[in-house]
Amino acid sequence: MPFSQDFAQVHYQSENGVVTLTLNRPERINSLTAQMHADLRACLDLAESQRDTKVILLTGAGKGFCAGQDLTDQETNTRDLGEALEKNYNVLVRRLVCLPYPVIAAVHGVAAGAGANLALAADLTIMGQNAVFTQAFIRIGLMPDAGGTWFLPHRVGLQKALGLAMTGEKITGQEADAMGLIWKAVPDDQVLLAAQALATQLAQAPSQALHETKQAMWAALQQSLDQQLDWERDAQRRLGRTADFSEGVSAFLEKRAPQFKGS
Ligand code: T3D
């Protein structure tokens, strides 16, 4: 059953296993506030409490995905930014990466600062070809946060990572795609459609295999080949005992589409 709920700054919608979280402060390009972080936590709690959740799709209302931290926050210049990261951004990034299902970010218009790194915390990031990605931090005297200093060098290598972070240069979705920063750039007017199509595809895929794939890939960024080979052995052993594996093989042999059930 389709379900939707409006939180103060995030819209929650769930349909056919796809939970869409729409950042909803379009007048400030969905810049992040403490309230928005609280809403995102509540939305993820809700998604995780629903047994049929298969995929999380992150998007933004209005002209852009997310402009990072809300700089109109009265206390921005005086508060302890480390505490703000620990309480909000670090919690969010860690949670997205650890969720047992794929997270897709649909980036249209602009993704700046922590908004750009929120997009990178997704497992798969889709951007509009002309959408703008910028590590805007340096322009206000900060360094990348929300995982940026980790995501960037892992995705594009040290040189490009340092260039993006030290200059804050705006790159397009097309450039981000070419340098391997994102999964795919698509025509600007098709970002949400493409992300929804991908989410629907993944919602119908064998969910345990997706979960094991996600965990193994993230783990690989910190492990040796030797450790990964052991990891793959154990995970594939688990998957080999699932009903979805039997169904996949049967469907192949019977030349029909598989019907995966997540078991
Ligand atoms: O503080 C902590 O907790 C530490 C964590 C920090 C993490 C960070 O994210 S630091 C980086 C913060 N973000 C930025 O520095 C980006 C600031 N915004 C921009 O550079 C530009 O707005 C954009 C490149 C994102 C988009 O430009 P454009 O020309 O498309 O739109 P605009 O006209 O600049 O923005 C539209 C409105 O949104 C405008 O308001 P107005 O003039 O119509 O009343 C603008 O002020 C507002 N807006 C945009 N970004 C933010 C914002 N308001 C508050 N905070 C923002 N980050």
Short mmCIF file of N, CA, C and O in Angstrom, two decimals, residues 239-254 256 260 263:
data_model
loop_
_atom_site.label_atom_id
_atom_site.label_comp_id
_atom_site.label_asym_id
_atom_site.label_seq_id
_atom_site.Cartn_x
_atom_site.Cartn_y
_atom_site.Cartn_z
N LEU A 239 24.27 -16.84 0.71
CA LEU A 239 23.34 -16.60 -0.40
C LEU A 239 22.98 -17.90 -1.12
O LEU A 239 21.87 -18.05 -1.62
N GLY A 240 23.93 -18.82 -1.14
CA GLY A 240 23.67 -20.10 -1.79
C GLY A 240 22.57 -20.91 -1.12
O GLY A 240 22.02 -21.85 -1.71
N ARG A 241 22.24 -20.52 0.12
CA ARG A 241 21.19 -21.25 0.86
C ARG A 241 19.84 -20.52 0.79
O ARG A 241 18.89 -20.93 1.45
N THR A 242 19.76 -19.42 0.04
CA THR A 242 18.50 -18.66 0.00
C THR A 242 17.55 -19.21 -1.05
O THR A 242 17.97 -19.79 -2.07
N ALA A 243 16.27 -18.94 -0.81
CA ALA A 243 15.24 -19.33 -1.79
C ALA A 243 15.42 -18.51 -3.07
O ALA A 243 15.13 -18.99 -4.17
N ASP A 244 15.90 -17.28 -2.91
CA ASP A 244 16.08 -16.44 -4.11
C ASP A 244 17.13 -17.02 -5.06
O ASP A 244 17.00 -16.90 -6.28
N PHE A 245 18.15 -17.65 -4.50
CA PHE A 245 19.15 -18.28 -5.37
C PHE A 245 18.51 -19.44 -6.14
O PHE A 245 18.66 -19.56 -7.37
N SER A 246 17.73 -20.27 -5.44
CA SER A 246 17.05 -21.39 -6.11
C SER A 246 16.13 -20.86 -7.21
O SER A 246 16.10 -21.38 -8.33
N GLU A 247 15.40 -19.79 -6.86
CA GLU A 247 14.46 -19.21 -7.82
C GLU A 247 15.22 -18.65 -9.03
O GLU A 247 14.80 -18.83 -10.18
N GLY A 248 16.33 -17.98 -8.78
CA GLY A 248 17.12 -17.40 -9.88
C GLY A 248 17.60 -18.46 -10.85
O GLY A 248 17.50 -18.31 -12.08
N VAL A 249 18.11 -19.56 -10.30
CA VAL A 249 18.62 -20.64 -11.16
C VAL A 249 17.46 -21.32 -11.90
O VAL A 249 17.53 -21.56 -13.12
N SER A 250 16.35 -21.58 -11.17
CA SER A 250 15.18 -22.22 -11.82
C SER A 250 14.67 -21.35 -12.96
O SER A 250 14.39 -21.84 -14.05
N ALA A 251 14.54 -20.04 -12.67
CA ALA A 251 14.02 -19.13 -13.69
C ALA A 251 14.92 -19.13 -14.92
O ALA A 251 14.45 -19.12 -16.06
N PHE A 252 16.23 -19.16 -14.69
CA PHE A 252 17.17 -19.19 -15.83
C PHE A 252 16.95 -20.46 -16.66
O PHE A 252 16.83 -20.40 -17.88
N LEU A 253 16.87 -21.59 -15.96
CA LEU A 253 16.75 -22.87 -16.69
C LEU A 253 15.40 -22.99 -17.40
O LEU A 253 15.30 -23.57 -18.47
N GLU A 254 14.38 -22.38 -16.79
CA GLU A 254 13.03 -22.45 -17.38
C GLU A 254 12.77 -21.28 -18.33
O GLU A 254 11.66 -21.12 -18.83
N ARG A 256 12.39 -18.03 -17.91
CA ARG A 256 11.33 -17.10 -17.47
C ARG A 256 11.95 -16.07 -16.54
O ARG A 256 13.09 -16.22 -16.09
N PHE A 260 11.72 -12.85 -7.20
CA PHE A 260 12.47 -12.91 -5.94
C PHE A 260 11.60 -12.48 -4.77
O PHE A 260 10.79 -11.58 -4.88
N SER A 263 13.93 -14.01 0.43
CA SER A 263 14.18 -15.04 1.44
C SER A 263 15.20 -16.04 0.93
O SER A 263 15.58 -16.01 -0.23
#
